[in-house]
Amino acid sequence: MKKIAIIMGSDSDLPVVKKAIDVLKEFDAPFEVHVYSAHRTPVEARDFSLNARNNGFGVIIAAAGKAAHLAGAIAANTTLPVIGIPVKSSTLDGLDALLSTVQMPSGIPVATVAIDGAANAALLALQILSVDDALLAEKLDKKRSDASIAVLEKDKTISENY
């Protein structure tokens, strides 16, 4: 399986990013986590994204708050799939980050999950990689099935009590 990169613009994004890390660990997926800022370390962010494919990555997850240009800066330098996580900050409850991440110009796509949606970013990365990995696809199917069973059990409990 190809590796998944998780890049965050600041170490203050780690509490959000940790949810993605937990999902990737659950699936035994290979990944690396780095802190690169689109604004404070643009050369390092560019170099990482330019070399990501040759370094064995298949998908890049980029998490950033406020101006949130990280996912776009990464996507500008690679044709690997990039998934942006807009991180809620004290400013505008993350709406600024959401709009900065989702409003990409034509030709430079960034898939964007919900504000602080790190778990879904990891699942989307895994789904992308599962296109060529039948075992991973089976694991994802099982997770969905287990989630469905859990909801139906909750439904049964609620229905019986009310």
mmCIF file of C-alpha atoms in Angstrom, residues 31-104:
data_model
loop_
_atom_site.group_PDB
_atom_site.id
_atom_site.type_symbol
_atom_site.label_atom_id
_atom_site.label_comp_id
_atom_site.label_asym_id
_atom_site.label_seq_id
_atom_site.Cartn_x
_atom_site.Cartn_y
_atom_site.Cartn_z
ATOM 1 C CA PHE A 31 1.652 7.194 6.989
ATOM 2 C CA GLU A 32 3.902 10.076 7.904
ATOM 3 C CA VAL A 33 3.000 13.270 9.757
ATOM 4 C CA HIS A 34 4.777 16.595 9.183
ATOM 5 C CA VAL A 35 4.389 20.263 10.063
ATOM 6 C CA TYR A 36 4.889 22.537 7.033
ATOM 7 C CA SER A 37 3.337 25.951 6.672
ATOM 8 C CA ALA A 38 2.275 27.380 3.318
ATOM 9 C CA HIS A 39 3.384 30.772 4.625
ATOM 10 C CA ARG A 40 6.239 30.153 7.071
ATOM 11 C CA THR A 41 7.943 27.175 5.361
ATOM 12 C CA PRO A 42 6.834 27.446 1.714
ATOM 13 C CA VAL A 43 10.040 25.920 0.323
ATOM 14 C CA GLU A 44 9.752 22.821 2.513
ATOM 15 C CA ALA A 45 6.026 22.423 1.734
ATOM 16 C CA ARG A 46 6.778 22.739 -1.984
ATOM 17 C CA ASP A 47 9.694 20.294 -1.858
ATOM 18 C CA PHE A 48 7.616 17.741 0.048
ATOM 19 C CA SER A 49 4.766 17.874 -2.450
ATOM 20 C CA LEU A 50 7.060 17.861 -5.510
ATOM 21 C CA ASN A 51 8.738 14.673 -4.272
ATOM 22 C CA ALA A 52 5.779 12.933 -2.617
ATOM 23 C CA ARG A 53 4.990 10.528 -5.461
ATOM 24 C CA ASN A 54 8.651 9.449 -5.801
ATOM 25 C CA ASN A 55 8.799 9.013 -2.021
ATOM 26 C CA GLY A 56 6.001 6.421 -2.065
ATOM 27 C CA PHE A 57 2.975 8.510 -1.155
ATOM 28 C CA GLY A 58 -0.424 7.932 -2.759
ATOM 29 C CA VAL A 59 -2.525 10.602 -1.046
ATOM 30 C CA ILE A 60 -1.784 13.767 0.923
ATOM 31 C CA ILE A 61 -3.990 15.113 3.709
ATOM 32 C CA ALA A 62 -3.385 18.786 4.542
ATOM 33 C CA ALA A 63 -4.844 20.407 7.659
ATOM 34 C CA ALA A 64 -4.787 24.146 8.297
ATOM 35 C CA GLY A 65 -6.809 26.854 9.989
ATOM 36 C CA LYS A 66 -7.424 30.537 9.350
ATOM 37 C CA ALA A 67 -6.157 31.399 5.829
ATOM 38 C CA ALA A 68 -5.753 27.620 5.232
ATOM 39 C CA HIS A 69 -3.697 27.822 2.047
ATOM 40 C CA LEU A 70 -1.738 24.666 2.842
ATOM 41 C CA ALA A 71 -3.851 22.166 0.887
ATOM 42 C CA GLY A 72 -3.852 24.422 -2.162
ATOM 43 C CA ALA A 73 -0.113 25.062 -1.923
ATOM 44 C CA ILE A 74 0.481 21.311 -1.714
ATOM 45 C CA ALA A 75 -1.925 20.574 -4.588
ATOM 46 C CA ALA A 76 -0.234 23.179 -6.783
ATOM 47 C CA ASN A 77 2.930 21.066 -6.722
ATOM 48 C CA THR A 78 1.627 17.515 -7.161
ATOM 49 C CA THR A 79 -0.959 15.560 -9.097
ATOM 50 C CA LEU A 80 -1.504 13.193 -6.167
ATOM 51 C CA PRO A 81 -4.942 13.482 -4.569
ATOM 52 C CA VAL A 82 -4.949 16.143 -1.845
ATOM 53 C CA ILE A 83 -7.580 16.177 0.889
ATOM 54 C CA GLY A 84 -7.951 19.392 2.842
ATOM 55 C CA ILE A 85 -9.074 19.564 6.456
ATOM 56 C CA PRO A 86 -10.200 23.068 7.380
ATOM 57 C CA VAL A 87 -9.344 23.508 11.054
ATOM 58 C CA LYS A 88 -11.567 25.538 13.360
ATOM 59 C CA SER A 89 -9.725 28.406 14.940
ATOM 60 C CA SER A 90 -10.821 31.201 17.211
ATOM 61 C CA THR A 91 -11.534 33.275 14.113
ATOM 62 C CA LEU A 92 -14.881 32.759 12.357
ATOM 63 C CA ASP A 93 -15.313 29.231 13.805
ATOM 64 C CA GLY A 94 -13.404 27.703 10.889
ATOM 65 C CA LEU A 95 -15.541 29.175 8.117
ATOM 66 C CA ASP A 96 -12.498 31.110 6.869
ATOM 67 C CA ALA A 97 -10.480 27.876 6.688
ATOM 68 C CA LEU A 98 -13.327 26.031 4.972
ATOM 69 C CA LEU A 99 -13.683 28.638 2.254
ATOM 70 C CA SER A 100 -9.918 28.921 1.755
ATOM 71 C CA THR A 101 -9.662 25.159 1.352
ATOM 72 C CA VAL A 102 -12.702 24.462 -0.798
ATOM 73 C CA GLN A 103 -12.529 27.450 -3.187
ATOM 74 C CA MET A 104 -9.684 26.206 -5.379
#
